[in-house]
Coordinates of C-alpha atoms and ligand atoms in Angstrom, one line a residue:
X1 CA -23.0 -10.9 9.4
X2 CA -22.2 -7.6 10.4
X3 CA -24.0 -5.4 8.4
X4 CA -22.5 -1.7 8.3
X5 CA -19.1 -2.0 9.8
X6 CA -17.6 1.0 8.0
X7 CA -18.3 4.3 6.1
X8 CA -16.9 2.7 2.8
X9 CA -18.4 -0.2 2.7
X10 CA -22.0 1.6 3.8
X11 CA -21.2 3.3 0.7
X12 CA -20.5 0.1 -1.2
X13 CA -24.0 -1.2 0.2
X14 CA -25.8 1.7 -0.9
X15 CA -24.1 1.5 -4.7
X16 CA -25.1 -2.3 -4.9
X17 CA -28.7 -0.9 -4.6
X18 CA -28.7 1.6 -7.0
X19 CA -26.5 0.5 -9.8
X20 CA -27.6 -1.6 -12.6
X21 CA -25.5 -3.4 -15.6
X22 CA -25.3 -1.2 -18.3
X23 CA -24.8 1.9 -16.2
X24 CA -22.7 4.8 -16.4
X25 CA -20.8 5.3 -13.0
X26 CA -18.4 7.9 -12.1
X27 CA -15.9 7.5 -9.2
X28 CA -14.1 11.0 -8.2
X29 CA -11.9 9.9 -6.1
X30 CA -9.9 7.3 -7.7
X31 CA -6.8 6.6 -4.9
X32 CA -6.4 3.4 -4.8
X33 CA -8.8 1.9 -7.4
X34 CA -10.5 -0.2 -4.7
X35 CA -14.2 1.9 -5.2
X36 CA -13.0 1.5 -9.3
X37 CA -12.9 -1.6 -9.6
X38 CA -16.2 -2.1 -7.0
X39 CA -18.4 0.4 -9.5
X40 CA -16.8 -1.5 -12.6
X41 CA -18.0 -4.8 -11.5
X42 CA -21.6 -3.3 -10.4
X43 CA -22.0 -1.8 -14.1
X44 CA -21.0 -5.3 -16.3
X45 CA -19.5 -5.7 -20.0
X46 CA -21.9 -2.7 -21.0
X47 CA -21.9 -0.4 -18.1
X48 CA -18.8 2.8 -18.1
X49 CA -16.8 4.0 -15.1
X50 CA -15.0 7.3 -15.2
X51 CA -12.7 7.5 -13.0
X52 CA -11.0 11.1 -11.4
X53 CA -8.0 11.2 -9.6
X54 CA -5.1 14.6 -9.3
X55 CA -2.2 12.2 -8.1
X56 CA -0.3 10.2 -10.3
X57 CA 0.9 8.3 -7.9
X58 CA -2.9 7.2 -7.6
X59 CA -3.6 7.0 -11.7
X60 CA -1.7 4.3 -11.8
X61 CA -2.2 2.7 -8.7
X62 CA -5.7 2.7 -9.9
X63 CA -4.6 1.8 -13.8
X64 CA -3.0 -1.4 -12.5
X65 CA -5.8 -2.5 -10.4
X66 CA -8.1 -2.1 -13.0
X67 CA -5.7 -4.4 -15.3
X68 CA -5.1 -7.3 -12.9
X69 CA -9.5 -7.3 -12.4
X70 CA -8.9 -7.0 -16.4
X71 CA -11.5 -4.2 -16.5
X72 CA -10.2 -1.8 -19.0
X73 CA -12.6 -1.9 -21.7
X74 CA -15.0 -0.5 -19.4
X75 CA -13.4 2.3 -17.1
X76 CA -11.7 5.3 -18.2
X77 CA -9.3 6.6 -15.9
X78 CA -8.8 10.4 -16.0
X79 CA -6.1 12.2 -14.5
X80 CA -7.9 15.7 -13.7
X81 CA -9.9 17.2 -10.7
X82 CA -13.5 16.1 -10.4
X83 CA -14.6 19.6 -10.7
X84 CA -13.8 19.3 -14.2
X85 CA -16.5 16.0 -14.5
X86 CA -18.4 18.1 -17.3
X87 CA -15.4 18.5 -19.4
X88 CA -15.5 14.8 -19.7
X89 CA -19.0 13.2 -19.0
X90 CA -22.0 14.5 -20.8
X91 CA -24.4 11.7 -20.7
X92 CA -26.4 10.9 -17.5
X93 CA -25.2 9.1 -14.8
X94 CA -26.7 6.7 -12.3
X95 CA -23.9 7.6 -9.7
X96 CA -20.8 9.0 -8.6
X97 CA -19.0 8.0 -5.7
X98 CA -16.7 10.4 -3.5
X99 CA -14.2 9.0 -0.9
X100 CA -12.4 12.5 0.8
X101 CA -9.7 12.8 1.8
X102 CA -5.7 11.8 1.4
X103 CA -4.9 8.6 -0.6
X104 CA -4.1 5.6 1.7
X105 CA -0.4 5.1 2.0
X106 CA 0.6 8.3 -0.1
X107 CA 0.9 11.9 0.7
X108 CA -1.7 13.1 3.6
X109 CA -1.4 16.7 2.4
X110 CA -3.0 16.4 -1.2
X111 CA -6.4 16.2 0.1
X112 CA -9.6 17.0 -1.2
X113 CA -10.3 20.4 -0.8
X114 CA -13.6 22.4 -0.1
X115 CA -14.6 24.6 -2.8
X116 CA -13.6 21.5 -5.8
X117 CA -15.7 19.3 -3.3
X118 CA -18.7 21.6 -3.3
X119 CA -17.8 22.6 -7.5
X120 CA -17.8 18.9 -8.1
X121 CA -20.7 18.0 -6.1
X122 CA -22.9 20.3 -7.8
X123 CA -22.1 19.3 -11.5
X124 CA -22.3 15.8 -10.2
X125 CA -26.0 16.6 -9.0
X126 CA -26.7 18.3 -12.3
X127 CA -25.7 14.9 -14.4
X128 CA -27.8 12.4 -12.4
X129 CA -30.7 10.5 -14.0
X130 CA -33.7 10.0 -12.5
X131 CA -33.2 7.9 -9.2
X132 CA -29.5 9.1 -9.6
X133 CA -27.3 8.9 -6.2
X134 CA -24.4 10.6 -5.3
X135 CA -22.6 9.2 -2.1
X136 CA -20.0 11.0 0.0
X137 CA -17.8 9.0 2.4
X138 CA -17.0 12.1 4.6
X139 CA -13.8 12.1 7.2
X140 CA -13.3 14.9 9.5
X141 CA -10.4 13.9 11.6
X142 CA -7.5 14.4 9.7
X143 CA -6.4 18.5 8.7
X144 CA -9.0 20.2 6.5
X145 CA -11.4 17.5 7.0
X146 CA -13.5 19.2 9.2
X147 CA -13.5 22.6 6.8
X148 CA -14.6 20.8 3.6
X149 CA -17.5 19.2 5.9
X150 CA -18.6 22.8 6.7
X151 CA -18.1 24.2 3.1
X152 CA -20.7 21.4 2.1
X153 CA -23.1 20.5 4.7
X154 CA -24.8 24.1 4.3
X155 CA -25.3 22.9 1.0
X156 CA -26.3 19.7 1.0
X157 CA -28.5 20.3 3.8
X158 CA -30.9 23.2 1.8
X159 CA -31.4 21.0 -1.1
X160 CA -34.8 20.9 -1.8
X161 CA -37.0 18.2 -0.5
X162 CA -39.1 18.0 -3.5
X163 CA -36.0 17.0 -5.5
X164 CA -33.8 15.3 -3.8
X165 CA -33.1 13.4 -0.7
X166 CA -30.3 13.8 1.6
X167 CA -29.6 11.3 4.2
X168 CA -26.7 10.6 6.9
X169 CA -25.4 7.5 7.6
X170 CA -23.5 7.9 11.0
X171 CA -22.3 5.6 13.8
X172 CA -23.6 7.1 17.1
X173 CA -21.8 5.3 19.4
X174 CA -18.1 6.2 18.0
X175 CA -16.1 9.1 18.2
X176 CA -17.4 12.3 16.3
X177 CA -14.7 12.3 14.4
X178 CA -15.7 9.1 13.0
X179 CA -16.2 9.0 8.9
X180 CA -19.4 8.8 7.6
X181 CA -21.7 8.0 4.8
X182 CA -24.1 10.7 2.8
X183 CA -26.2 9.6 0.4
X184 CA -28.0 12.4 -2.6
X185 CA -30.8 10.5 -4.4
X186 CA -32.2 12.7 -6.7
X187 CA -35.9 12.1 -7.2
X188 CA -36.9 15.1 -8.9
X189 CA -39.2 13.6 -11.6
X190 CA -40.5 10.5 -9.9
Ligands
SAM201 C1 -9.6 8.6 0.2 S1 -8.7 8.7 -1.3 C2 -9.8 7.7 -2.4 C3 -9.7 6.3 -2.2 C4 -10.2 5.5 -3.4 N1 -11.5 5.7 -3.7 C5 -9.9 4.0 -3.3 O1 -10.8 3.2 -3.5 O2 -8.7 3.6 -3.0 C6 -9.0 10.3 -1.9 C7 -8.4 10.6 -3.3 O3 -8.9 11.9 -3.7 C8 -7.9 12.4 -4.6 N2 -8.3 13.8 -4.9 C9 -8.0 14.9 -4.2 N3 -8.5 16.0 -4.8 C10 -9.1 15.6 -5.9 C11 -9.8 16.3 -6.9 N4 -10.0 17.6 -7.0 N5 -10.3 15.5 -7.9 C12 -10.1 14.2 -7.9 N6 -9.5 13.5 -7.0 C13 -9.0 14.2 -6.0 C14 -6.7 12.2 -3.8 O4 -5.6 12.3 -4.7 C15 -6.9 10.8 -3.3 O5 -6.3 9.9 -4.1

């Protein structure tokens, strides 16, 4: 069995762990629907996804996947920036799921961009429970990958210790432009 063969699905590994039914999941980067429709099955009948995307073109690529794993009573798909996350979750949240980057098969210049990543990171930090995560499947290898890595890493890396760990999940022995996992647990009042 392999056991981390990819960035997503070390991501995927790390959600199984954390999520519980009944939970309230956000993923802010729709695309596809693939990590959607992952989350909304974690979360069961009782559990809520929100779910972010700009594109349309990934709305309702992500709408339609979400129909066919006849999902909808429990994921609301919103068609705004995840910087914007406060505007429509207010409760906590157990996690929130980013996948950078361009959507698979679409346009490869709407990317995700540094200063939304960082603005959304932060509120997404601020709405965590207790044991909250946030995960970040990072790629650096395609045009303004590498800039959004370096708007956030000086962040990430000078969160407090006492509140919150901050781990990298990295292949060593690929390129360095390989993507990667990061993982925020927040464990301020454990
Ligand atoms: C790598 S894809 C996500 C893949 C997706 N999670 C899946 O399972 O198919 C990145 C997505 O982020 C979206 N995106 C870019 N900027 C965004 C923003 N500010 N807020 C929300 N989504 C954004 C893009 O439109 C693109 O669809």
């Amino acid at each position: 069995m392999k056991l981390a063969p990819n960035a997503v699905s070390i991501s995927h590994m790390l959600a199984r762990q954390i999520v519980e039914i009944g939970d309230t999941v956000v993923d802010a980067t729709a695309g596809n629907g693939h990590d959607t429709v992952y989350l909304a099955q974690l979360v069961g009948p009782s559990g809520q996804i929100y779910a972010f995307d700009i594109q349309e073109e990934a709305i309702l690529s992500t709408h339609q996947r979400v129909v066919l794993a006849n999902l909808e009573s429990r994921v609301n798909i919103i068609h705004d920036g995840h910087q914007n996350i406060d505007k429509y979750v207010n409760q906590p949240i157990k996690l929130v799921m980013f996948n950078l980057g361009y959507l698979p098969g679409g346009d490869k210049k709407i990317i995700t961009k540094p200063t939304t990543t960082l603005e959304a990171i932060k509120k997404s930090l601020k709405l965590l429970e207790s044991d909250g995560v946030v995960l970040l499947t990072v790629y650096t290898g395609h045009p303004g990958g590498q800039e959004e890595w370096e708007k956030i890493q000086p962040y990430l890396t000078e969160l407090p210790k006492e509140q919150y760990d901050v781990v990298m999940y990295k292949h060593l022995n690929r390129s360095l432009s390989h993507p990667f996992t990061i993982m925020v647990q927040y464990i301020g009042n454990s």
